[in-house]
XYZ file of C-alpha atoms in Angstrom:
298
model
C -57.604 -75.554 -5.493
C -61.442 -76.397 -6.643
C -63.777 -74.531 -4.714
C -66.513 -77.193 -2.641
C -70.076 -75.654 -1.806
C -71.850 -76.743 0.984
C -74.054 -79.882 1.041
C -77.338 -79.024 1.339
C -77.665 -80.209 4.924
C -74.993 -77.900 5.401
C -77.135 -74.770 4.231
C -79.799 -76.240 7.395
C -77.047 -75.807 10.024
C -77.545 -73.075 13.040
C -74.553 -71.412 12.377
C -75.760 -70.901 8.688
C -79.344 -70.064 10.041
C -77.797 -67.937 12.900
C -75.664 -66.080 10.217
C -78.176 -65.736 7.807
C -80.379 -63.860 10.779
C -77.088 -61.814 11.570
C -77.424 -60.204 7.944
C -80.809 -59.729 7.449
C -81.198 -58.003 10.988
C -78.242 -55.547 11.186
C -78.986 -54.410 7.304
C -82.773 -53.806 8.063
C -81.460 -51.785 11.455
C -79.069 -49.464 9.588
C -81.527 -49.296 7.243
C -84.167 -48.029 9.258
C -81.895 -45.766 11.271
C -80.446 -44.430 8.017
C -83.761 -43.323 7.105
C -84.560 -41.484 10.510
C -85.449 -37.788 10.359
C -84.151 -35.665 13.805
C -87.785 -35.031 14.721
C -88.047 -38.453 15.735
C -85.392 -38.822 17.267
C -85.795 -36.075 19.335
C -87.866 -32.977 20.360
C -84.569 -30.642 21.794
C -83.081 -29.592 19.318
C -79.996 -28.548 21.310
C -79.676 -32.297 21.544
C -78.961 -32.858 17.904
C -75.413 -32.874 17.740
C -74.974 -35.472 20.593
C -78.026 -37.284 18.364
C -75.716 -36.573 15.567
C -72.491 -38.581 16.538
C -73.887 -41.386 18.520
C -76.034 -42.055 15.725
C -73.420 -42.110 13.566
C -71.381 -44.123 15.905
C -74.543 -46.720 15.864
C -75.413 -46.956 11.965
C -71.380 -47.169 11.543
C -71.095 -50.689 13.848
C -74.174 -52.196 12.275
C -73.103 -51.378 8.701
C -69.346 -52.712 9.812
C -70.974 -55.568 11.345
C -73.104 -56.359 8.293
C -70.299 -56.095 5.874
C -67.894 -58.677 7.810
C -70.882 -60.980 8.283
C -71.922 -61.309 4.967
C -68.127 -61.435 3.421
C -67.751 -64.690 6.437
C -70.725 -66.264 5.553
C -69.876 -66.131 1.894
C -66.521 -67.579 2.144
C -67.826 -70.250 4.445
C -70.444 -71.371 2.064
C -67.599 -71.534 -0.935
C -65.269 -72.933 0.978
C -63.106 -69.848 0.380
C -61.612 -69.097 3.216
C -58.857 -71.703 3.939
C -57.121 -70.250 1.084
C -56.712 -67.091 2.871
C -53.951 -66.048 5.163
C -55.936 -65.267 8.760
C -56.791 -68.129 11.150
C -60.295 -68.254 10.061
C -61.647 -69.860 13.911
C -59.969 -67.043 15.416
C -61.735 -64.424 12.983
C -65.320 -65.694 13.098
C -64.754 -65.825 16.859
C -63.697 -62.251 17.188
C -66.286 -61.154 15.021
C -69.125 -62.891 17.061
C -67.661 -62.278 20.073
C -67.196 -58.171 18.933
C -70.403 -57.983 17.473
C -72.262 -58.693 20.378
C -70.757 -56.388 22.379
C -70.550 -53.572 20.033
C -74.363 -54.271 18.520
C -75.306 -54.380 22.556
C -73.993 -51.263 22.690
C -75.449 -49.762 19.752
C -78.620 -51.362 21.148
C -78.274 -49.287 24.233
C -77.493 -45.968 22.473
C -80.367 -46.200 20.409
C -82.522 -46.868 23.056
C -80.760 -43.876 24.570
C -81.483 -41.681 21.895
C -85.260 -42.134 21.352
C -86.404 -42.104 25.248
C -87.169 -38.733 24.850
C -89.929 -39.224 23.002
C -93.495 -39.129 24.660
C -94.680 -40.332 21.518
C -93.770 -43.832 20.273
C -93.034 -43.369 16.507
C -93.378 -46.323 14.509
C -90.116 -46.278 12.231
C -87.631 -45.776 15.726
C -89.065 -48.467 17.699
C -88.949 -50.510 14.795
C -85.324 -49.934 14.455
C -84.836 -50.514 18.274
C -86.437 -54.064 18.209
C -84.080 -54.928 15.231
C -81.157 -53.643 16.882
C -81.887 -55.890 19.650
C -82.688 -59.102 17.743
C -79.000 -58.573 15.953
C -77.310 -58.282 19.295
C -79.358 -61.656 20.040
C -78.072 -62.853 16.496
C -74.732 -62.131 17.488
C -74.716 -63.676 20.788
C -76.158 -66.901 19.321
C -73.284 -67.136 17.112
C -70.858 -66.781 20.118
C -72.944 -69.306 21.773
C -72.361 -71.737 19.156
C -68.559 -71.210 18.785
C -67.656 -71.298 22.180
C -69.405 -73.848 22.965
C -66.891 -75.900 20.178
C -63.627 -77.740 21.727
C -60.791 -75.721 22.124
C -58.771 -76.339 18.795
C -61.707 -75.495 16.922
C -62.478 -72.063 18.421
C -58.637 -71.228 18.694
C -57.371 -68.428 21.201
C -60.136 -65.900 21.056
C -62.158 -68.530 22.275
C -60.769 -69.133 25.254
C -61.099 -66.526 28.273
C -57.645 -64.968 27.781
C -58.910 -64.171 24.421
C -62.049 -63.216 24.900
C -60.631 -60.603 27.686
C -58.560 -59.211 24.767
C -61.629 -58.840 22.587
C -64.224 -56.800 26.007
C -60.215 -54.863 25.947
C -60.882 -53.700 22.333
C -64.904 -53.512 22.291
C -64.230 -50.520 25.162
C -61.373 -48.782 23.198
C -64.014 -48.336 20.563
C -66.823 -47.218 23.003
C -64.624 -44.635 24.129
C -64.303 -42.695 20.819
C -67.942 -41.545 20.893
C -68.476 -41.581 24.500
C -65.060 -39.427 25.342
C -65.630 -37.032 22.092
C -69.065 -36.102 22.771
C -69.072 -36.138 26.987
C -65.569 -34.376 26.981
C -66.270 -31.794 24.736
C -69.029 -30.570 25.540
C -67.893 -30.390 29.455
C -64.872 -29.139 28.452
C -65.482 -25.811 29.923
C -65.603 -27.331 33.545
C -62.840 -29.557 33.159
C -59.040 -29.419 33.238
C -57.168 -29.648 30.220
C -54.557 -32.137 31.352
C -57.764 -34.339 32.271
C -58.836 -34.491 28.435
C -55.245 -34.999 26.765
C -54.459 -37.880 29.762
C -57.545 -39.520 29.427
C -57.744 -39.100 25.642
C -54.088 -40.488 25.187
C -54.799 -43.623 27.791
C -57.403 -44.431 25.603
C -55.623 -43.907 22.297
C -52.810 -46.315 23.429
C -54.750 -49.287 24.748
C -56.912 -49.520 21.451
C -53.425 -49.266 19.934
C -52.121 -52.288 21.832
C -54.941 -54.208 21.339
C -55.327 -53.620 17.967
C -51.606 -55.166 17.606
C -52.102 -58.150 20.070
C -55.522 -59.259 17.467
C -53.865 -58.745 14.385
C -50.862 -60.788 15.297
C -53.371 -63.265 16.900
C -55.217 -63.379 13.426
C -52.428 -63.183 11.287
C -50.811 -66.291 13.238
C -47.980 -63.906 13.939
C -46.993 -64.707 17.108
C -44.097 -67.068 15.880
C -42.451 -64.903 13.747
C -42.268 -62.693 16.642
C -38.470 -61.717 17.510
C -40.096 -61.300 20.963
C -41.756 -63.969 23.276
C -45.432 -62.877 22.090
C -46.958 -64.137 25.281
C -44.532 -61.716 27.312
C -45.321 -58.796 24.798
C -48.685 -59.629 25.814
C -47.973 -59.227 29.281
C -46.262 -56.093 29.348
C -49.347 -55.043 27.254
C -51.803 -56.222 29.841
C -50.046 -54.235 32.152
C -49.764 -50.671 30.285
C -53.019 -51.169 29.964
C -54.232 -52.164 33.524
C -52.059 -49.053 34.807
C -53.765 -46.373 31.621
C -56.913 -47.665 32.814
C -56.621 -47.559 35.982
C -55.335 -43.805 35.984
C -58.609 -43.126 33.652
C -61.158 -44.276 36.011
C -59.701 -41.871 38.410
C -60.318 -39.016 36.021
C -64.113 -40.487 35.184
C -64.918 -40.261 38.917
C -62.983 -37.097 39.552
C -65.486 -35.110 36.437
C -68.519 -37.027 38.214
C -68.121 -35.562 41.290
C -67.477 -32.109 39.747
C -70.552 -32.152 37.618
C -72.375 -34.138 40.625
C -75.152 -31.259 40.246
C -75.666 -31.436 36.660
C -78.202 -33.146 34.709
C -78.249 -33.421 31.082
C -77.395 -35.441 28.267
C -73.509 -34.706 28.407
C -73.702 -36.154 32.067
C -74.758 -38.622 30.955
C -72.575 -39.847 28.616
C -70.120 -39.102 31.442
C -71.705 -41.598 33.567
C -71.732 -44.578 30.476
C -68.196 -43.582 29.796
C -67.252 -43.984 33.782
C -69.073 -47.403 33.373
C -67.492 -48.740 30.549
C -63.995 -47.788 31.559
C -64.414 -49.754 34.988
C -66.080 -52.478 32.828
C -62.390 -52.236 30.816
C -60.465 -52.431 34.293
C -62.244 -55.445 35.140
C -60.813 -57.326 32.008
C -57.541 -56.094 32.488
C -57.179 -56.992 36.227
C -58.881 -60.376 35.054
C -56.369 -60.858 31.871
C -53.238 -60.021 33.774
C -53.733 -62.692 36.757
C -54.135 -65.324 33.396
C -51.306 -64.147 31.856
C -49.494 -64.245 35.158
C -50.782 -67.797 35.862
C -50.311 -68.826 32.330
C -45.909 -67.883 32.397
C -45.855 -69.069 35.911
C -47.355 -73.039 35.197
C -45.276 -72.814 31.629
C -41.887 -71.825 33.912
C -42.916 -75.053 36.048
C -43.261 -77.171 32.739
């Protein structure tokens, strides 16, 4: 099969433009954050290994970001990509629709990072305006293909799917968040509190890393199981994991109620993201529910 480039009109487009602006800003954020030296990031040094990780965690989802960006926008200008096996609406939708959330996040933990400071260094607030513009970027590009009809957006763009992708975007918040918070208030915690919340978590980015790879693979029909039921009985596993979760976040807030450092504080953004995660679940399972009970009717 020949390969077609774009028309030239094609390379004026705002998804091209909004692309284009995707790449430049999340490599000139990692970039700059890369480049970073601890002193101005901080002035505590007892801070530095929280610094450590969640920077990590930050240059990580703008350099993943980046990567997937660039490799989309290259196979859209060949015309590349309908010779490969993925549904290629479904991808660019999860990877707008991820990208915001996780470059919003990064956003936020940067921010986070660097309000220590007194002093405003140049190189770290440049890095924090470019982090935001590639969250705006990113939620441009959502803008643009959700606001396509339905059969060119596919499943993730609908709200089922986009439920599935918030689902996934706080799996992955939890790995720094429960890591860094956990361990370092380990000493005033209960044991069974760590491995409970640590395997809820572990499961449900399990199950939701299944449910999007048989979404973009187009797997669904090769399924020996009714994939919308499998989908279900995820949705509730992970309504119930959640649920059981939150309990723990709130129980460790009220025991370190009196404390106030940075550990509590990633406490209190993992509480919020994890009731942020049990919103979409509670949301996703009445669809689902709605969904099987008008296709029984049918």
């Amino acid at each position: 099969m020949p390969v077609i480039v774009l028309e030239a009109r094609d390379f004026a487009s705002p998804l091209f433009l909004v692309r284009s602006w995707e790449v430049l800003s999340s490599c000139t954020t990692f970039s700059l954050v890369t480049a970073l030296e601890s002193s101005e990031l901080t002035k505590n040094l007892l801070h530095l290994q929280h610094l450590h990780t969640i920077r990590i965690f930050c240059i990580f989802t703008w350099c993943f970001f980046f990567t997937l960006t660039l490799l989309i926008h290259i196979l859209s200008t060949i015309q590349f990509h309908s010779l490969l096996p993925v549904s290629w609406k479904n991808l660019t939708v999860t990877v707008a629709v991820l990208g915001s959330l996780m470059c919003l996040n990064a956003a936020i933990f940067f921010l986070w990072l660097i309000m220590e400071h007194q002093q405003a260094w140049p190189r770290p607030v440049a890095a924090a305006i470019t982090s935001g513009f590639t969250f705006l970027a990113y939620t441009s590009e959502c803008f643009i293909l959700c606001s396509q009809v339905q059969e060119q957006r596919g499943f993730v763009g609908s709200m089922p799917g986009l439920l599935k992708i918030v689902q996934l975007w706080g799996g992955f918040q939890m790995i720094p968040l429960f890591v860094e918070a956990d361990h370092a208030l380990a000493s005033g915690l209960h044991h069974w509190q760590l491995w409970v919340s640590g395997t809820s978590y572990g499961v449900c980015i399990l199950m939701s890393v299944i449910t999007l790879l048989v979404i973009l693979g187009d797997f669904a029909g090769q399924c020996h199981l009714p994939f919308d039921k499998v989908m279900v009985v995820f949705t509730i596993n992970g309504l119930l994991l959640y649920m059981v979760a939150t309990v723990i976040c709130f129980n460790k807030l009220i025991q370190l109620r009196n404390s106030a450092n940075k550990s509590s504080e990633l406490l209190i953004m993992e509480t919020v993201v994890t009731c942020i995660t049990l919103l979409s679940y509670t949301v996703d399972l009445t669809f689902s529910i709605k969904i099987l009970c008008d296709r029984s009717h049918t």
